[in-house]
Short mmCIF file of C-alpha atoms and ligand atoms in Angstrom, two decimals:
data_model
loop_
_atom_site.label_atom_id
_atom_site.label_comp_id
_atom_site.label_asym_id
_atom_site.label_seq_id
_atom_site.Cartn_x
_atom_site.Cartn_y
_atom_site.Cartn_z
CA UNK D 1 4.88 -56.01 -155.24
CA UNK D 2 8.08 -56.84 -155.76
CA UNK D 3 10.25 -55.69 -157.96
CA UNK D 4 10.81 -58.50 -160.60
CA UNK D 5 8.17 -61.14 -160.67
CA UNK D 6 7.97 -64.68 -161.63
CA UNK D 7 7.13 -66.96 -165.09
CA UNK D 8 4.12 -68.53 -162.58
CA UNK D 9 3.42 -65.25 -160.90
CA UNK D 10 2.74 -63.53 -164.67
CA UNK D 11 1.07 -66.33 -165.97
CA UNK D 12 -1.69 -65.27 -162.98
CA UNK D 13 -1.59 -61.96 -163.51
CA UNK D 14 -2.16 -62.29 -167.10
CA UNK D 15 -5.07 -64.59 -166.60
CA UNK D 16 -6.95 -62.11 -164.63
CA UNK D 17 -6.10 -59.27 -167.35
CA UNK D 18 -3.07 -57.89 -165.73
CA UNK D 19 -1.16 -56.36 -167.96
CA UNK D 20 2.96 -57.36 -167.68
CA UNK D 21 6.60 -56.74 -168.97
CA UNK D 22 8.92 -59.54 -170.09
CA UNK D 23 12.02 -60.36 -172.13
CA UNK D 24 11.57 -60.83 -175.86
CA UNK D 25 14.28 -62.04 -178.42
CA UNK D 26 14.02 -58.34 -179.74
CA UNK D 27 12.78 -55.90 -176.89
CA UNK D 28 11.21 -55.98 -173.79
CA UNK D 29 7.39 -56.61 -174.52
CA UNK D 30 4.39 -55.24 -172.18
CA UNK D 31 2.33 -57.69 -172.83
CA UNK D 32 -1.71 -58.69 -171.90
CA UNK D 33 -3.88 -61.03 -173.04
CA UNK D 34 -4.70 -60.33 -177.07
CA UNK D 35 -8.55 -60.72 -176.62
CA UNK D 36 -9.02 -59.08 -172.90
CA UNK D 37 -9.97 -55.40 -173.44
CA UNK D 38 -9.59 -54.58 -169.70
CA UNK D 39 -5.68 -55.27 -170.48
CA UNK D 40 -5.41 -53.69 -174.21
CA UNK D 41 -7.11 -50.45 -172.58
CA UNK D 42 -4.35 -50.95 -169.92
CA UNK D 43 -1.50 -51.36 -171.94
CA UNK D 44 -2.69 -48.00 -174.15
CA UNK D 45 -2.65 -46.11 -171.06
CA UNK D 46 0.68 -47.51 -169.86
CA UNK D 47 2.30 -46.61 -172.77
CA UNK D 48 0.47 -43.36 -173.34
CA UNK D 49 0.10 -45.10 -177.06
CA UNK D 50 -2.28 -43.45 -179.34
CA UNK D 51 -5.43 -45.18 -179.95
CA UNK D 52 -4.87 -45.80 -183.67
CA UNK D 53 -1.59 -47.74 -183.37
CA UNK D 54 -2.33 -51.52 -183.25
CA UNK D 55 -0.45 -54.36 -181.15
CA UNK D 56 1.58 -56.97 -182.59
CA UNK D 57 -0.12 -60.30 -181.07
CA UNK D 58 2.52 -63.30 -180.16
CA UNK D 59 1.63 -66.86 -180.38
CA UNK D 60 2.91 -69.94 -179.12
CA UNK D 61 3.24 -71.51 -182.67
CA UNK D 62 1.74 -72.09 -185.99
CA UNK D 63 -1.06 -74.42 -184.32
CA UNK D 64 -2.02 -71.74 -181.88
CA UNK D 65 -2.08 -69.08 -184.92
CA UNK D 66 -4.47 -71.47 -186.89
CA UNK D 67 -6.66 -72.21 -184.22
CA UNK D 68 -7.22 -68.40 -183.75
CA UNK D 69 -8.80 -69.10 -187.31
CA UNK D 70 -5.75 -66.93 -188.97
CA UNK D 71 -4.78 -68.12 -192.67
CA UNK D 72 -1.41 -68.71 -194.46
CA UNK D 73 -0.50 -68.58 -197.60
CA UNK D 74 2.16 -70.88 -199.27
CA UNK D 75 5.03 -68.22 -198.75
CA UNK D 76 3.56 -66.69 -195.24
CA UNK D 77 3.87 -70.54 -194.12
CA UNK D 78 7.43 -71.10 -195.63
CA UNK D 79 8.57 -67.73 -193.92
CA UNK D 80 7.64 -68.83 -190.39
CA UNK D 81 9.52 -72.37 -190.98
CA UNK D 82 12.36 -70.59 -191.94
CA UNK D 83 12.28 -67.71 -189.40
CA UNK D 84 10.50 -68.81 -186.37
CA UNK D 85 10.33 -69.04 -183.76
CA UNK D 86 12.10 -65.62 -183.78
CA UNK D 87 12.40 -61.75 -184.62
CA UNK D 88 9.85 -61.36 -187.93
CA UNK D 89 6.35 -60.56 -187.98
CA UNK D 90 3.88 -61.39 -190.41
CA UNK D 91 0.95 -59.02 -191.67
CA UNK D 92 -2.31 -61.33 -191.74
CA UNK D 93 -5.85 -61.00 -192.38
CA UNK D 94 -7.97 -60.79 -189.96
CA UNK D 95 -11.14 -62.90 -189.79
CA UNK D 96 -14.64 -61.34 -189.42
CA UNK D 97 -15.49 -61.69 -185.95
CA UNK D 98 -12.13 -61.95 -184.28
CA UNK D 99 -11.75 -61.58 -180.96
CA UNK D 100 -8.03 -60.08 -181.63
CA UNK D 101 -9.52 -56.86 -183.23
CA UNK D 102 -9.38 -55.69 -179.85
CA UNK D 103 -6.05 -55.54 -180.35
CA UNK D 104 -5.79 -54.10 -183.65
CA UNK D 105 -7.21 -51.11 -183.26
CA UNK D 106 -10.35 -51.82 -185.19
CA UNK D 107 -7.93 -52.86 -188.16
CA UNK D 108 -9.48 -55.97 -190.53
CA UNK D 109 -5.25 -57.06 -190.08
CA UNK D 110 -2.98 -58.31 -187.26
CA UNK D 111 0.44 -58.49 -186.95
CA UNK D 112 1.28 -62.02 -185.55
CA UNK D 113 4.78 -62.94 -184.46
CA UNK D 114 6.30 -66.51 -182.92
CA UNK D 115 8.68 -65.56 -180.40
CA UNK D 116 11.68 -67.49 -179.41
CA UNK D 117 12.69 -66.20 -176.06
CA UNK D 118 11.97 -69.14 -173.46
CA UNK D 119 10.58 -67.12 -170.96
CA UNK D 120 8.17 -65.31 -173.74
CA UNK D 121 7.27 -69.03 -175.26
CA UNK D 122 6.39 -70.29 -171.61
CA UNK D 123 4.50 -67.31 -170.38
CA UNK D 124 2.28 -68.27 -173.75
CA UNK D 125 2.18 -71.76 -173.57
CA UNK D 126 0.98 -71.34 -169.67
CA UNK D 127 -1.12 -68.53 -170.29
CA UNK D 128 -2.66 -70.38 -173.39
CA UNK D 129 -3.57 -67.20 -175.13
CA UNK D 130 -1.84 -64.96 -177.65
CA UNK D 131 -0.60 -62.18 -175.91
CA UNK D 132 -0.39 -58.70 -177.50
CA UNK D 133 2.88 -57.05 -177.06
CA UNK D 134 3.86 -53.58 -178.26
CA UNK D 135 7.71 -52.41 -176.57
CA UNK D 136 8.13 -52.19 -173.43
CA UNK D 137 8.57 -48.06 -173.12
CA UNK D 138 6.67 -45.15 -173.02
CA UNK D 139 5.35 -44.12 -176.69
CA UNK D 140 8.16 -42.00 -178.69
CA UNK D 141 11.01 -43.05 -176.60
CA UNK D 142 13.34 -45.97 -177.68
CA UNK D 143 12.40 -49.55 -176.56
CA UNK D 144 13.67 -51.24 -173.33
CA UNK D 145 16.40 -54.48 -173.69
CA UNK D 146 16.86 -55.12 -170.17
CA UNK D 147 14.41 -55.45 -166.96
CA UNK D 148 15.84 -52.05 -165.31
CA UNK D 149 15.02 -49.88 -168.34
CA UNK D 150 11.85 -51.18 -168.19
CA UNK D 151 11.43 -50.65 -164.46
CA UNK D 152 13.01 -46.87 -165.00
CA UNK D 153 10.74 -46.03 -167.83
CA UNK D 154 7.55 -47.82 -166.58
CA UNK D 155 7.86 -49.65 -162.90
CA UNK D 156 4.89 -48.17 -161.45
CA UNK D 157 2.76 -48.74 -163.89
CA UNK D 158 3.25 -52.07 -164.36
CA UNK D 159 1.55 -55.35 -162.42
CA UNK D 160 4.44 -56.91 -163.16
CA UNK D 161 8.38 -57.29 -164.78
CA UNK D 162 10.18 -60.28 -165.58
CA UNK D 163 14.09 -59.64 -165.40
CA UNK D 164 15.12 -62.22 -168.24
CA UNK D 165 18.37 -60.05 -168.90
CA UNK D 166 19.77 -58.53 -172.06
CA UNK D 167 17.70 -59.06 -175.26
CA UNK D 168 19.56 -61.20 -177.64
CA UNK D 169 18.92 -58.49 -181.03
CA UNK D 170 18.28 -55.42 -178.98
CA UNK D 171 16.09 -54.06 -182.28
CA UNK D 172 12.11 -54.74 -182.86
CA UNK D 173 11.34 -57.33 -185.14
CA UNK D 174 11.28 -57.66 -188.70
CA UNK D 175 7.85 -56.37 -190.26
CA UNK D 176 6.59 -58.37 -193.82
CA UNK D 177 3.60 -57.94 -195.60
CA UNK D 178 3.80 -61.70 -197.78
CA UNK D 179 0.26 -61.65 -198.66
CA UNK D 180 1.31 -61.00 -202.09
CA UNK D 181 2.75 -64.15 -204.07
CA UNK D 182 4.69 -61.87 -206.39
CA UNK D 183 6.45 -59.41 -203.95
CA UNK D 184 6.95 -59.39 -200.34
CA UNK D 185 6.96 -56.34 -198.93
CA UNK D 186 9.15 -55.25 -195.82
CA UNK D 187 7.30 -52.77 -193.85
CA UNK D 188 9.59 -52.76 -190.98
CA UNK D 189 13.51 -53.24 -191.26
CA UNK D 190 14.77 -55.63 -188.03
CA UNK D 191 17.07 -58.22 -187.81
CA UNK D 192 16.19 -60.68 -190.51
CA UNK D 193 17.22 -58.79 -193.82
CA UNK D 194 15.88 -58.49 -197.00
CA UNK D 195 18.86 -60.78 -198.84
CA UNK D 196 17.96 -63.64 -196.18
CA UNK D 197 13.86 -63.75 -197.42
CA UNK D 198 15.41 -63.34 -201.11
CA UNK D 199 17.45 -66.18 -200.43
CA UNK D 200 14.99 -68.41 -198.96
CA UNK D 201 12.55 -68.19 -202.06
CA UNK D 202 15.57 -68.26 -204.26
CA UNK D 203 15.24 -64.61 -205.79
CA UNK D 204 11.49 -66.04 -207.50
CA UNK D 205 9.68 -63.37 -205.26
CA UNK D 206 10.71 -60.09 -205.32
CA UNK D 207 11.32 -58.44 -201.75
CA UNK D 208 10.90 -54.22 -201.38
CA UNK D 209 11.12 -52.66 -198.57
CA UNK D 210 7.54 -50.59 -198.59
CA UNK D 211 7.95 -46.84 -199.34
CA UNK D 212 4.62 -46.24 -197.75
CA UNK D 213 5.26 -44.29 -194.41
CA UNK D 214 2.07 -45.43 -192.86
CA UNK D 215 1.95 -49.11 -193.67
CA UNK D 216 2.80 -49.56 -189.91
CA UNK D 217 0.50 -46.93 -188.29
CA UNK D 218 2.96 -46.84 -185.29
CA UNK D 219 5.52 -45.40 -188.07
CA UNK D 220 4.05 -41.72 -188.28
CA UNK D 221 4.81 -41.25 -184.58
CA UNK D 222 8.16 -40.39 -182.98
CA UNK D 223 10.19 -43.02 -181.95
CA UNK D 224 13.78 -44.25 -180.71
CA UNK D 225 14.60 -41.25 -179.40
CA UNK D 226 16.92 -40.29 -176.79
CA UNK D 227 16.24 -37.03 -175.16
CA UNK D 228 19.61 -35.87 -175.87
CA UNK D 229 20.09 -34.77 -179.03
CA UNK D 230 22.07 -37.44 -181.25
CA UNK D 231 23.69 -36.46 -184.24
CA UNK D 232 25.80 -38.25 -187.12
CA UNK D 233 29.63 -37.72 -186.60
CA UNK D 234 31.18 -36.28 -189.64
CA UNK D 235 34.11 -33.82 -188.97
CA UNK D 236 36.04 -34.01 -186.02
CA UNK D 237 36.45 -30.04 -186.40
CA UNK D 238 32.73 -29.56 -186.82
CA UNK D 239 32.03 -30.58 -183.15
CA UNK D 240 30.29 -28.83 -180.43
CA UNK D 241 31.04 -28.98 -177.22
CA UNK D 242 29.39 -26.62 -175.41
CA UNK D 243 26.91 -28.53 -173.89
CA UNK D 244 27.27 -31.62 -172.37
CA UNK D 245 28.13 -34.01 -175.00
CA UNK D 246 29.62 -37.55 -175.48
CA UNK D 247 30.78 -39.37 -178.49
CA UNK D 248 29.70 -42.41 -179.54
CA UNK D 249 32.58 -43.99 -181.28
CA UNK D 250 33.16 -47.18 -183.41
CA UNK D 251 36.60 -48.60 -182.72
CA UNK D 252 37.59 -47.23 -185.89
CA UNK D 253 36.79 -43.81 -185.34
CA UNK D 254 37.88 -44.25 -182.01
CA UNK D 255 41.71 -44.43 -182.73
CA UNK D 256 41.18 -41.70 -185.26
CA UNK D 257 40.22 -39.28 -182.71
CA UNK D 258 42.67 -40.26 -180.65
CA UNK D 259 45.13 -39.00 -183.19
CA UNK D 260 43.82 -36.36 -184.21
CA UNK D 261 44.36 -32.71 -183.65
CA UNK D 262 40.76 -31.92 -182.08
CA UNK D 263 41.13 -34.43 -179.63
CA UNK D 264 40.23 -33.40 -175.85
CA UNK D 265 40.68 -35.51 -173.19
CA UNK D 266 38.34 -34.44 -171.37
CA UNK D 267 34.71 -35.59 -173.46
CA UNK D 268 33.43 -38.67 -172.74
CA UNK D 269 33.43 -41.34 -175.44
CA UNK D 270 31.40 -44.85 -175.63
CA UNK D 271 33.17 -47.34 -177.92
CA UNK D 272 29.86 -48.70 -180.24
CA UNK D 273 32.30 -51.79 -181.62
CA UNK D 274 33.39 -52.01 -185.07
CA UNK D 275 32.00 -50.27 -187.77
CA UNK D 276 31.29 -53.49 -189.23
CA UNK D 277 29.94 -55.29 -186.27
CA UNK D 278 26.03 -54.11 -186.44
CA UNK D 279 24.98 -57.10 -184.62
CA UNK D 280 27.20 -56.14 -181.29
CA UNK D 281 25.81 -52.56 -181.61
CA UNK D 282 22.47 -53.36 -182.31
CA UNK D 283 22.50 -55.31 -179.29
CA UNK D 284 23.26 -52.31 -176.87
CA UNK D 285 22.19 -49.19 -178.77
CA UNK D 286 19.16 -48.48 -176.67
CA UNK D 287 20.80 -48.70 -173.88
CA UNK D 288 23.43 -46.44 -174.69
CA UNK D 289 20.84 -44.43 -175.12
CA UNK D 290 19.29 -44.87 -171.80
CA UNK D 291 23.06 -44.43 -170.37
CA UNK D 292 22.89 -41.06 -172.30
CA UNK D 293 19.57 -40.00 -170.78
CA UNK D 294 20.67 -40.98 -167.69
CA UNK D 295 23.78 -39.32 -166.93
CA UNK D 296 21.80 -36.28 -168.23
CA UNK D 297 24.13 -35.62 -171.77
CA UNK D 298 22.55 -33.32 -173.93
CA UNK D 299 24.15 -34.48 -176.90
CA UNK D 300 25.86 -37.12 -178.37
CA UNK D 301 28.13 -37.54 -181.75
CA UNK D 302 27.46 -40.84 -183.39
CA UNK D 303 29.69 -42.71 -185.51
CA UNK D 304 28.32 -43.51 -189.26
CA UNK D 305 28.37 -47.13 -189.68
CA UNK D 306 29.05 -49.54 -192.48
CA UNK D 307 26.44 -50.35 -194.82
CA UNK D 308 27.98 -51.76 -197.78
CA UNK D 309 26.58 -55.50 -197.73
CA UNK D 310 23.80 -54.77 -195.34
CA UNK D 311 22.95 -57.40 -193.42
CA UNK D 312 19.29 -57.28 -192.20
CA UNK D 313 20.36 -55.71 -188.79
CA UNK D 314 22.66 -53.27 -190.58
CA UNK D 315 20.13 -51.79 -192.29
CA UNK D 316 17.55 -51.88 -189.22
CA UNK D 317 20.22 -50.69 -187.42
CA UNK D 318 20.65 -47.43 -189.25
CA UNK D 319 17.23 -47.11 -189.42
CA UNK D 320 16.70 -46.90 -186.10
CA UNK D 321 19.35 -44.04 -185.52
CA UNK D 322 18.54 -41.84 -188.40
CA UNK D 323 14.87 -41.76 -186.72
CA UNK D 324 16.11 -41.34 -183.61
CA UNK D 325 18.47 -38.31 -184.93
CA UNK D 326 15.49 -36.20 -187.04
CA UNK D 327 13.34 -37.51 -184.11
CA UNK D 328 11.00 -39.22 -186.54
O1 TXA O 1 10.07 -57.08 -181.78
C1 TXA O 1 8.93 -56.64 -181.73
O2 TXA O 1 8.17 -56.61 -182.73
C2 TXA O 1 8.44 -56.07 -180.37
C3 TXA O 1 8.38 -57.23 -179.38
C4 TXA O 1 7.83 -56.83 -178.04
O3 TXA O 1 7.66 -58.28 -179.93
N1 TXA O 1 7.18 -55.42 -180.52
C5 TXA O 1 7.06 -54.20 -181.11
O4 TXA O 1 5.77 -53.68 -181.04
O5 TXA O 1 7.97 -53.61 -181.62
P1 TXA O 1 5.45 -52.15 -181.29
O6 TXA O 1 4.02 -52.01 -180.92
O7 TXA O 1 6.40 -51.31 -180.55
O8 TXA O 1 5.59 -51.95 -182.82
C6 TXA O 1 4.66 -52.57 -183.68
C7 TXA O 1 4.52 -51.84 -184.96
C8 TXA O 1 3.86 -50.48 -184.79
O9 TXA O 1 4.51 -49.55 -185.66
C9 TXA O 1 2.41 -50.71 -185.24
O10 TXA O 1 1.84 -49.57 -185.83
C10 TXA O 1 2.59 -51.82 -186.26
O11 TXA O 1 3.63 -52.62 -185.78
N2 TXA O 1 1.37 -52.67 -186.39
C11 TXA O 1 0.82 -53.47 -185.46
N3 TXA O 1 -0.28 -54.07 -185.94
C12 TXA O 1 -0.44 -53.65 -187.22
C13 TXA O 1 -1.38 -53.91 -188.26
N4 TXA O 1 -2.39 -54.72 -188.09
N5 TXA O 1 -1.19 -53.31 -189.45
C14 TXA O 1 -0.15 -52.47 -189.66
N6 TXA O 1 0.77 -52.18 -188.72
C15 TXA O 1 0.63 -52.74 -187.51
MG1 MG O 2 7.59 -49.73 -180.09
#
């Protein structure tokens, strides 16, 4: 096999329940086909994912969602003209007898998202099937964003990689639960905010993010984390350096340390961007965090970031790190 595969080559393997990895707007996806249970049971071993934790299923378009005999609602249809294809995912019910449950871990819901990678929306369209796609990594650990962390984490296990590059977010998707016509609810932060759904229904429907921890069963698990241990800069004079330890600096704090009097040479640093720039640091945090695991760093100082305004991948953003700090 070798190393990176095909679009044509994955559409095959798919077809004969082959379970595969490929690029995704957000993350790397491992994806099967949604209704094969030779794959699902595949992709649950792969991942070492606990039975309980359901798959988010990816469809070609609106048409292929219907025809799976999934409904929408006036706002759940107005949400995916607005936002897809691309990173949200909708909560749906889940007919009777679908042949998706197999993917939703016996749940009467599905997650369904429209993806707008090109290589994602042509492995669909040729494997005519919705494909069920949790991250590309081994449960607990922080998702992949390009082909080699994928191949690190999970090469073997794999039939398959496509190398498609960088992702273009680097965080999962948006969660929403819009079943509701008087409040949306935002089970999962990602890149498309809470002020951007507000906006598009013009502040009539109220948008929370849920308090419930378990409205995503995949949320009581650990997640994002590095194996180093990552921890929130505050004081320079508060840091430890007697294990191997890097910062991870915004620009801002960057020059601060610089000038400070606690400065040493001789610690690594990783410049994050600007404090202000969550997009450009959402876009490479996991894999500073694979850099971190990989050059062995046992921890690593992280820069607080600015989240006055939040924009949707702000927020996510943050998200993502505090869990990966308390190892959530
Ligand atoms: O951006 C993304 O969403 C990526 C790419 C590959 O599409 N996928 C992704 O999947 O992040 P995963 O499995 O790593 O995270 C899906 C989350 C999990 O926390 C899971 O528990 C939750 O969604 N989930 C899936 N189906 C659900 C359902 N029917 N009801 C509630 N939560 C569900
Ligand atoms: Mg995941």
């Amino acid at each position: 096999m070798p190393k990176y595969i095909s679009i044509d080559k994955a559409v095959e393997l798919l077809k004969n329940g082959k379970v595969i990895a490929l690029p995704t707007e957000t993350v790397y996806g491992l994806a099967g086909v949604a209704s094969n249970e030779k794959a699902i049971k595949k992709i649950y071993s792969i991942k070492n994912r606990p039975k309980d934790n359901p798959l988010i299923c990816h469809f070609y378009g609106v048409k292929q969602i219907k025809e799976w005999g999934l409904e929408l609602n006036e706002q759940e249809k107005k949400i995916l003209e607005k936002f897809s294809p691309g990173p949200i995912s909708l909560k749906l019910q889940l007919p009777k007898d679908s042949k998706l449950k197999i993917a939703t871990a016996g749940l009467t819901s599905v997650i369904v998202r429209i993806p707008s990678n090109k290589i994602f929306k042509e492995v669909i369209k040729k494997t005519n099937m919705p494909l069920a796609a949790p991250s590309a990594n081994t449960s607990g650990k922080f998702s992949a964003t390009n082909a080699q962390m994928v191949y690190d984490d999970l090469g073997k296990k794999v039939d398959g990689i496509i190398d498609g590059g960088t992702c273009k977010f680097g965080l999962e998707s948006t969660i929403i639960d819009a079943s509701n016509p008087k409040l949306i609810l935002i089970l999962r932060p990602g890149p498309i905010g809470k002020k951007e759904i507000e906006g598009l229904f013009k502040n009539k429907i109220k948008v929370e993010h849920s308090k419930k921890k378990t409205q995503t069963p995949g949320s009581k698990y650990k997640h994002y984390s590095p194996d180093a241990e990552l921890i929130w800069l505050r004081e320079f004079s508060k840091l430890d350096f007697s294990i191997k330890t890097k910062l991870l600096l915004t620009k801002e704090d960057k020059l601060k340390w610089e000038k400070s009097k606690y400065f040493n040479s001789q610690i690594s640093i990783e410049v994050l961007g600007s404090k202000e720039d969550s997009k450009k640091i959402s876009k490479k945090i996991y894999q500073l965090f694979y850099q971190l695991d990989k050059e062995q760093f046992q921890r690593a100082y992280i820069s607080k970031l600015n989240t006055n305004n939040a924009s949707g991948s702000a927020n996510a953003l943050v998200e993502r790190i505090s869990k990966a700090i308390n190892k959530e």
